[in-house]
PDB file of C-alpha atoms and ligand atoms in Angstrom:
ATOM      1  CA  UNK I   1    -117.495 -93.300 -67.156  1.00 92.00           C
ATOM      2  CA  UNK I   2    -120.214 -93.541 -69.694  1.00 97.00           C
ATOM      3  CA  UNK I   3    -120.642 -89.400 -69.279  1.00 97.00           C
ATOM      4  CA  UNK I   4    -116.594 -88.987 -70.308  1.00 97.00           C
ATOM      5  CA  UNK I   5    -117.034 -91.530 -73.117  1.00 98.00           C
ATOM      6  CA  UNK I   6    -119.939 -89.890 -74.678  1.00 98.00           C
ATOM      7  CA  UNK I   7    -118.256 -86.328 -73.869  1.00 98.00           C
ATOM      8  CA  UNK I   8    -115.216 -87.693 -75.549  1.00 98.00           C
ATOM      9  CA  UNK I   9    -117.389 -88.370 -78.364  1.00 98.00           C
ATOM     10  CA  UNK I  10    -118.587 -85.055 -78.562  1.00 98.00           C
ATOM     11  CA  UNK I  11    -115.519 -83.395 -78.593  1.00 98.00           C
ATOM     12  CA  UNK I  12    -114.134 -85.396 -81.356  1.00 98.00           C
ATOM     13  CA  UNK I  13    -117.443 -84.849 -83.037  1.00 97.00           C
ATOM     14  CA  UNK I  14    -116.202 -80.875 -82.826  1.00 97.00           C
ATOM     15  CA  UNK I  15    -113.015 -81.498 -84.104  1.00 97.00           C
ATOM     16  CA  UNK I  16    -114.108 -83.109 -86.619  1.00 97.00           C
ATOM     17  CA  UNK I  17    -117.172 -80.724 -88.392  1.00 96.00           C
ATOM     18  CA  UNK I  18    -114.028 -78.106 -88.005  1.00 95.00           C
ATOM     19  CA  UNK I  19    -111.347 -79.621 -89.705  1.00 95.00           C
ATOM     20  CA  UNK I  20    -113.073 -81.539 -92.206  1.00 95.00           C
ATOM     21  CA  UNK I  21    -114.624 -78.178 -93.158  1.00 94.00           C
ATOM     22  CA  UNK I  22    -111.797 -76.429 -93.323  1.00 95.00           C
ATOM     23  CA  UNK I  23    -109.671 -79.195 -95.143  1.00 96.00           C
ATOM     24  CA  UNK I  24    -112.348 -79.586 -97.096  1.00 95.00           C
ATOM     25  CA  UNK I  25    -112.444 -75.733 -98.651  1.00 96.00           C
ATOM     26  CA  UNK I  26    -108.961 -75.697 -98.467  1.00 97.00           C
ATOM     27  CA  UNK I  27    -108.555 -78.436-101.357  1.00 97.00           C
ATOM     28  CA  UNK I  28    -111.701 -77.486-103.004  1.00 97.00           C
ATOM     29  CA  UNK I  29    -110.393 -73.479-103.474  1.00 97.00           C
ATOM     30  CA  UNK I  30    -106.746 -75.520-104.420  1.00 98.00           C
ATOM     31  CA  UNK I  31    -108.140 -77.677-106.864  1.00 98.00           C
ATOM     32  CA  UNK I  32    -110.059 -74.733-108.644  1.00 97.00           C
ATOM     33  CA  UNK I  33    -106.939 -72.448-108.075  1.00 97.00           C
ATOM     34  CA  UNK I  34    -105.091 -74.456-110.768  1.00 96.00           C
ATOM     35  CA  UNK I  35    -107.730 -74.509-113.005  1.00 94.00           C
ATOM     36  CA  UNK I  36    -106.950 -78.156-113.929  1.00 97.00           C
ATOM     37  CA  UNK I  37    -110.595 -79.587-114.999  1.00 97.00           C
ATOM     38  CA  UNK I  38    -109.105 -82.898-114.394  1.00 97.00           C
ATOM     39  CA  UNK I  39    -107.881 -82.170-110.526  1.00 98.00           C
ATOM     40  CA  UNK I  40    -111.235 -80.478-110.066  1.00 98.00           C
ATOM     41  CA  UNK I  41    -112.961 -83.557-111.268  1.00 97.00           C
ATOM     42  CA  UNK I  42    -111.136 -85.495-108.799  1.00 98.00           C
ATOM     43  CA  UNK I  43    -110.675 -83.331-105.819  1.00 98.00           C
ATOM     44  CA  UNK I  44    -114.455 -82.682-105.965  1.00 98.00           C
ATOM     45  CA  UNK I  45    -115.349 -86.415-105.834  1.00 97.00           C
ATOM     46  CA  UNK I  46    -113.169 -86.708-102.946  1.00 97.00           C
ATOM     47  CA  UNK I  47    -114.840 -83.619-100.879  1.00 97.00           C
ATOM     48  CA  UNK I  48    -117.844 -85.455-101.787  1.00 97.00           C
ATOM     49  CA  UNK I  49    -117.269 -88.824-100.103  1.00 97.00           C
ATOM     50  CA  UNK I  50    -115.261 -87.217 -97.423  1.00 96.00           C
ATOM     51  CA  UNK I  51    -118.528 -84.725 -96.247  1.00 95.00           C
ATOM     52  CA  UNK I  52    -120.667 -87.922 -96.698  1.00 95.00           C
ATOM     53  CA  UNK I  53    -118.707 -89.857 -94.267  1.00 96.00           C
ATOM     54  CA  UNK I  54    -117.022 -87.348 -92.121  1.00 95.00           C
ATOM     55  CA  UNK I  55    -118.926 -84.333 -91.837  1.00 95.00           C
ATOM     56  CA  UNK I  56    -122.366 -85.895 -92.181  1.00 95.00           C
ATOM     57  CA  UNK I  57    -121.618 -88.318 -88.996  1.00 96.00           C
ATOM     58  CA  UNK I  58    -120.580 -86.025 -87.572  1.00 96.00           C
ATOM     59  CA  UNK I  59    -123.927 -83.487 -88.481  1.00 96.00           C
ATOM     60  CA  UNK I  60    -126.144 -86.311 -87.452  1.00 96.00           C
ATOM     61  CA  UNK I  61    -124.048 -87.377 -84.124  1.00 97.00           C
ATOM     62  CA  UNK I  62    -123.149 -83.807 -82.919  1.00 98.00           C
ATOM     63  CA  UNK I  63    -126.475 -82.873 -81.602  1.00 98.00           C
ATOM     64  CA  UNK I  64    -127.731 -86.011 -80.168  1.00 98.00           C
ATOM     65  CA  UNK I  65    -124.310 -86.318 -77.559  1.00 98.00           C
ATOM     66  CA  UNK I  66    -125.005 -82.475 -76.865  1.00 98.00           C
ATOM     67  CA  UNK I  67    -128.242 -83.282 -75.874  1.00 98.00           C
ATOM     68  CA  UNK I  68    -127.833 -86.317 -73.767  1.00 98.00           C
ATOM     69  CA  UNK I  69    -124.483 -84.540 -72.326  1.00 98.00           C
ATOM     70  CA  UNK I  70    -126.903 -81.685 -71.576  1.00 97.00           C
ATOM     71  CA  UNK I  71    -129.812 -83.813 -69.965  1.00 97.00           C
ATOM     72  CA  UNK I  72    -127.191 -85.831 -67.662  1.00 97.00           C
ATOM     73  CA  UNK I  73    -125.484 -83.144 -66.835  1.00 96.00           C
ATOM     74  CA  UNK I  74    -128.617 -81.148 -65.201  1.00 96.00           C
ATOM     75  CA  UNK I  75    -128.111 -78.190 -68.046  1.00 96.00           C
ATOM     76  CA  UNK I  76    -131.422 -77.100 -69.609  1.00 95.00           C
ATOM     77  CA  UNK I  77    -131.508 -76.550 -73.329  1.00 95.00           C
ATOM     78  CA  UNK I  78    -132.403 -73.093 -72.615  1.00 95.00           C
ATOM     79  CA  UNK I  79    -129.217 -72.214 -70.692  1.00 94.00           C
ATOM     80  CA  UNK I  80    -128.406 -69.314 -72.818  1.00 95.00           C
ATOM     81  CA  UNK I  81    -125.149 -70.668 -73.996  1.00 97.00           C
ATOM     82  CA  UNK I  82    -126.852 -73.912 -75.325  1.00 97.00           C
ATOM     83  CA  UNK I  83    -129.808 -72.490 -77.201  1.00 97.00           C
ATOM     84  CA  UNK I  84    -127.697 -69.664 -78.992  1.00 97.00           C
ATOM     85  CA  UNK I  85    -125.554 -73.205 -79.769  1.00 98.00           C
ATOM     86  CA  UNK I  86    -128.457 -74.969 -80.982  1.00 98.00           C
ATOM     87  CA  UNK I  87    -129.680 -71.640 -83.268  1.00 97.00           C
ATOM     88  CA  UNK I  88    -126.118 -70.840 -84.639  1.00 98.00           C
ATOM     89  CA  UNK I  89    -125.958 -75.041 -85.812  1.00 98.00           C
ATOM     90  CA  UNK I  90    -129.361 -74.707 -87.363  1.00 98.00           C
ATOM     91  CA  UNK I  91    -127.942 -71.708 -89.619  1.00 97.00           C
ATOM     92  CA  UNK I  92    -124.939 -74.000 -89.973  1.00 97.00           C
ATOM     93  CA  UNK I  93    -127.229 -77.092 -91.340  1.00 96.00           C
ATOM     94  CA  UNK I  94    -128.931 -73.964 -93.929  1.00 97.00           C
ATOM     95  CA  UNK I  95    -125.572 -73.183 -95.572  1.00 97.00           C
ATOM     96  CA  UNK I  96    -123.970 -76.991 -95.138  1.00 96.00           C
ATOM     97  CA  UNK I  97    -127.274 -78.780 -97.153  1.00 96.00           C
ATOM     98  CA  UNK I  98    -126.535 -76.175-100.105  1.00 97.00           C
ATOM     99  CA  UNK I  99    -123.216 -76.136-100.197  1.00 97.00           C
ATOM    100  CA  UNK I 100    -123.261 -80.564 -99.983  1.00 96.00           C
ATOM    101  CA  UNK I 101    -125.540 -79.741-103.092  1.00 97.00           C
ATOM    102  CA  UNK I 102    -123.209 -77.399-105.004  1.00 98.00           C
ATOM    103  CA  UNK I 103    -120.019 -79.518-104.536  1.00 97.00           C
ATOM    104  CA  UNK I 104    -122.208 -82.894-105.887  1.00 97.00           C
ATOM    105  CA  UNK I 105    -122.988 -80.490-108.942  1.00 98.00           C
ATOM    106  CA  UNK I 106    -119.193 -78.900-109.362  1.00 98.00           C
ATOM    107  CA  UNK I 107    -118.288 -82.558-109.209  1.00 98.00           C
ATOM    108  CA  UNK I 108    -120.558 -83.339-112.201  1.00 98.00           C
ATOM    109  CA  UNK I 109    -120.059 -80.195-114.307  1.00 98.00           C
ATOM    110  CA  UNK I 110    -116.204 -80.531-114.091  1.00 98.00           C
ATOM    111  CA  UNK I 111    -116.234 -84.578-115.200  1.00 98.00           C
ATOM    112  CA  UNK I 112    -118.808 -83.710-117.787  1.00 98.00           C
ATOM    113  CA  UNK I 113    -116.499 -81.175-118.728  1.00 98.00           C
ATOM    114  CA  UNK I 114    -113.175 -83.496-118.812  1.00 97.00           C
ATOM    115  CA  UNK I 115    -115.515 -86.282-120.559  1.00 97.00           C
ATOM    116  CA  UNK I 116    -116.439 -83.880-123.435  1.00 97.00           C
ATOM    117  CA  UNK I 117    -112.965 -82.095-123.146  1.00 97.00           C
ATOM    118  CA  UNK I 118    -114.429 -78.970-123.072  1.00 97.00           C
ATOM    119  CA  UNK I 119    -114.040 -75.847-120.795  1.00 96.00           C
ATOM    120  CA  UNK I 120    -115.543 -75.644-117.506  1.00 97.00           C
ATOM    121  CA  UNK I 121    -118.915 -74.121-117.969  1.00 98.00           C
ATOM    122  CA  UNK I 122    -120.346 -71.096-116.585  1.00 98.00           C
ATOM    123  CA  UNK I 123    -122.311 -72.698-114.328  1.00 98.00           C
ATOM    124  CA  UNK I 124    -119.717 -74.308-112.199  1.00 98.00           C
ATOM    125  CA  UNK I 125    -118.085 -70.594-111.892  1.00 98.00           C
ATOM    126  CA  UNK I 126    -120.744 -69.779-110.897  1.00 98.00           C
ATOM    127  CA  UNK I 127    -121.703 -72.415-108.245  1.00 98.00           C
ATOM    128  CA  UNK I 128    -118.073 -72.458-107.160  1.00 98.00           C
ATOM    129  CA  UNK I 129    -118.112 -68.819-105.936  1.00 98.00           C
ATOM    130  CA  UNK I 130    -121.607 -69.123-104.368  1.00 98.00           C
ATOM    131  CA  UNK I 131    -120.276 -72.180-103.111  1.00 98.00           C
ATOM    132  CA  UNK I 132    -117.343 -69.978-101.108  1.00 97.00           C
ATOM    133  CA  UNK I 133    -119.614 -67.543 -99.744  1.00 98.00           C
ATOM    134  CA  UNK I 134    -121.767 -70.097 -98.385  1.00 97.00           C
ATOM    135  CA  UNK I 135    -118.438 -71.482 -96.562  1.00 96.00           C
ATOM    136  CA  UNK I 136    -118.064 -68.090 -94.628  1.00 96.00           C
ATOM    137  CA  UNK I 137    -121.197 -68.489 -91.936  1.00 97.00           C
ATOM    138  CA  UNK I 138    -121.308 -71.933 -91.870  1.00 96.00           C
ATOM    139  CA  UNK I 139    -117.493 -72.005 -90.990  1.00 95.00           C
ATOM    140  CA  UNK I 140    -117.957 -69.256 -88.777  1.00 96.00           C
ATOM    141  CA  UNK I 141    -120.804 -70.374 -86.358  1.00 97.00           C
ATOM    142  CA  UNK I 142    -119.035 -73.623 -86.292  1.00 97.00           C
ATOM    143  CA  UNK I 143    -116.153 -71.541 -84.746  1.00 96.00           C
ATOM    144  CA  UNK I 144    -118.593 -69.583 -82.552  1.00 97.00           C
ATOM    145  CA  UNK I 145    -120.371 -72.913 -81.119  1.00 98.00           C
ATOM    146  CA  UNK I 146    -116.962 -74.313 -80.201  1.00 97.00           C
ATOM    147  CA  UNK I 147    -116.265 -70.943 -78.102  1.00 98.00           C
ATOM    148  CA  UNK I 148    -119.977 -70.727 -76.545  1.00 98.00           C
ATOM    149  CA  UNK I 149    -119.465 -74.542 -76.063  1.00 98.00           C
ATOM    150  CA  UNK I 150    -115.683 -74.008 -73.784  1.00 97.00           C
ATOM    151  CA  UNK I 151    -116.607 -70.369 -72.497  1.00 97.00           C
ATOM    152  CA  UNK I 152    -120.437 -71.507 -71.551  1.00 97.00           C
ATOM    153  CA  UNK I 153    -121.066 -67.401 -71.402  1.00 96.00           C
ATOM    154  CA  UNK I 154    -123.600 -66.337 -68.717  1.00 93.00           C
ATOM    155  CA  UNK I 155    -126.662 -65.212 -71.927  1.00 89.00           C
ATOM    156  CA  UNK I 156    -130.095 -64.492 -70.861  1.00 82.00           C
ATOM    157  CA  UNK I 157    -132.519 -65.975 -73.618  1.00 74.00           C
ATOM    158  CA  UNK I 158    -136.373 -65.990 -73.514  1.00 64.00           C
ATOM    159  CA  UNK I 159    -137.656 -68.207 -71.169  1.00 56.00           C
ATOM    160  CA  UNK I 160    -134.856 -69.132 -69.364  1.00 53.00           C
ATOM    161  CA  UNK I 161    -134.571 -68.316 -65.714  1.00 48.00           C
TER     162      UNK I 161
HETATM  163  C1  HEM V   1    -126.211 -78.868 -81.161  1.00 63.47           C
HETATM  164  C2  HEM V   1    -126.405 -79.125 -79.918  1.00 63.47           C
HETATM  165  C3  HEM V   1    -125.330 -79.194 -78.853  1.00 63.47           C
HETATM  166  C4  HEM V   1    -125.604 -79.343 -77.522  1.00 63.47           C
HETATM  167  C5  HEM V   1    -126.980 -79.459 -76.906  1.00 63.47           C
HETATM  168  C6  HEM V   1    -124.339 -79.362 -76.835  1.00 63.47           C
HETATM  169  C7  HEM V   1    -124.184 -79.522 -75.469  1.00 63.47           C
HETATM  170  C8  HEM V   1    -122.985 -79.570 -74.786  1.00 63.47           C
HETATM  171  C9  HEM V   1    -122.847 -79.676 -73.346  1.00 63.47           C
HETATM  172  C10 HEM V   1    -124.002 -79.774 -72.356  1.00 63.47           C
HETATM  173  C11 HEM V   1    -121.525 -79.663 -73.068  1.00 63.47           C
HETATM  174  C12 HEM V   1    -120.907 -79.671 -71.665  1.00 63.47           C
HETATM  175  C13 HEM V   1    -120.456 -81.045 -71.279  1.00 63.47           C
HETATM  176  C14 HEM V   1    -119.722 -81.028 -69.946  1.00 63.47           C
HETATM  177  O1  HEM V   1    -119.422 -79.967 -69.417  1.00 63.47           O
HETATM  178  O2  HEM V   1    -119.451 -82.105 -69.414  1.00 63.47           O
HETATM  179  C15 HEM V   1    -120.805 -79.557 -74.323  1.00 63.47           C
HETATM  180  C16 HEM V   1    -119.432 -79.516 -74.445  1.00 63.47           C
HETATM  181  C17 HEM V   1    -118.747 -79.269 -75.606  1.00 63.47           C
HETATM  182  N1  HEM V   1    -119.307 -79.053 -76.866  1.00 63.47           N
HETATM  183 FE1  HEM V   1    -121.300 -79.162 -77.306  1.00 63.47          FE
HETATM  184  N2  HEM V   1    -123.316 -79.235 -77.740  1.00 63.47           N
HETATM  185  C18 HEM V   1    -123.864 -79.098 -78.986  1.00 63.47           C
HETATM  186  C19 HEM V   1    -123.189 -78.910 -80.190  1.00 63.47           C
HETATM  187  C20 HEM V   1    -121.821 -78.700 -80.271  1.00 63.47           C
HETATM  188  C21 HEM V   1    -121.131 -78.344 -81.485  1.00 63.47           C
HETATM  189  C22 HEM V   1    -121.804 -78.129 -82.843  1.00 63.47           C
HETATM  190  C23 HEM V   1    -119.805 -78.219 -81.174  1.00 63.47           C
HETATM  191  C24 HEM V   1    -118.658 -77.808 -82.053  1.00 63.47           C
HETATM  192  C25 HEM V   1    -118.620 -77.971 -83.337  1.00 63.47           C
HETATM  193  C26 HEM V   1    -119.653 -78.514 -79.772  1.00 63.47           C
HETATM  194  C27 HEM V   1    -118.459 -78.514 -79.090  1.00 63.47           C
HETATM  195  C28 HEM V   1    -118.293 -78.812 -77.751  1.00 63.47           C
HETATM  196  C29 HEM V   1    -117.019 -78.864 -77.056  1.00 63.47           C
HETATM  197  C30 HEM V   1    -115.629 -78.634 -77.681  1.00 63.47           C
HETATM  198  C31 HEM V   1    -117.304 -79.164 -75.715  1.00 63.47           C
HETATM  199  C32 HEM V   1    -116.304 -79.343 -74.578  1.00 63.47           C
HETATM  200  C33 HEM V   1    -116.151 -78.028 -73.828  1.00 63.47           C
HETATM  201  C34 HEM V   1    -115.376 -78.167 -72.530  1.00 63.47           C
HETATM  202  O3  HEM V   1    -115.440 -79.205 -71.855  1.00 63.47           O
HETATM  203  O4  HEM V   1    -114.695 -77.180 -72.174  1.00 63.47           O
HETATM  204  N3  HEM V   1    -120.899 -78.804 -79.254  1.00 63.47           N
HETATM  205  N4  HEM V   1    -121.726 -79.492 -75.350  1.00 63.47           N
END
C-alpha cells in the first residue's frame, strides 16, 4: 500500500515537471508574442510563482520517491535505465536553475519597463531568446526520462552487472 501511494506520488510528480513546463513556455512565448509590456509583466510574475510552487516541489520531490521506489523495489541505481534517468535530470536541473533565473529577471526588466513606460530593453530580448533555447533540453530529457522511466530499456552502464 505504502509502495502504490508513494508510486502514485511519483507519477504525479512526472506529470507535473511536464505540464507545468510546457504550460509554462507556452504562456511565457504568448505573453511575449503580443508584445504587450504590461501582459509580459504579469504573465512573467505568474510563471514565477507557478515554477516556485509547482515545478520546484516537484524538482525537490521527484528524485527522493525515485529513489525510495528504487530501493524497495530491489532496482539498483545503476540499472542502466535508472542512471541514464538520474544523468539526463541532472542536465535537466543545469538548464531549469538558469532558466528560473532568466524568467525572475524578464519579470523585472518588463515591470521596470511598464513602471518607467518605456520599451522593453535589450536585455530582456535578449534573455527571452536564451531563455527559449534553454527550454529545448531541459523539456526534452524530461520527455526522455518519462520514456526510460515506462520502457525501463535493457542499457548496459559502467559498473552495472
Ligand atoms: C531522478 C531519479 C528517479 C529515480 C531513481 C526513479 C525511479 C523510478 C522507479 C524505480 C520506478 C519504477 C517503480 C515501479 O515499477 O513500481 C519509476 C517509475 C516511474 N517514473 Fe521514475 N525515477 C526518477 C525520476 C523520474 C522522473 C524525472 C520522471 C519524469 C519526469 C519519472 C517518471 C516515472 C514514471 C511515469 C514512472 C511509472 C512508470 C510505470 O509504472 O510504467 N521518474 N521511477
Amino acid at each position: 500500500m505504502l509502495y502504490f501511494a508513494v508510486k502514485y506520488l511519483h507519477v504525479v510528480g512526472a506529470a507535473v515537471l511536464l505540464g507545468t513546463g510546457a504550460g509554462i513556455a507556452f504562456f511565457m512565448l504568448v505573453a511575449h508574442l503580443r508584445g504587450d509590456v504590461r501582459v509580459i509583466a504579469g504573465v512573467a510574475g505568474i510563471v514565477v510563482l507557478a515554477d516556485f510552487i509547482f515545478t520546484a516541489t516537484a524538482v525537490l520531490l521527484q528524485p527522493v520517491t525515485g529513489v525510495w521506489l528504487a530501493w524497495n523495489s530491489g532496482y539498483s541505481l545503476w540499472e542502466g535505465w535508472i542512471a541514464l534517468s538520474i544523468a539526463l535530470y541532472i542536465i535537466t536541473g543545469m538548464f531549469w536553475l538558469p532558466v528560473v533565473w532568466m524568467q525572475l529577471r524578464m519579470r523585472d526588466l518588463a515591470v521596470e519597463a511598464l513602471v518607467h513606460d518605456a520599451p522593453l530593453p535589450a536585455l530582456y530580448h535578449r534573455l527571452f531568446w536564451i531563455w527559449f533555447a534553454f527550454g529545448f533540453p531541459a523539456f526534452a530529457s524530461v520527455a526522455v526520462i518519462f520514456w526510460l522511466m515506462i520502457a525501463r530499456p535493457a542499457i548496459a552502464v559502467l559498473g552495472s552487472s
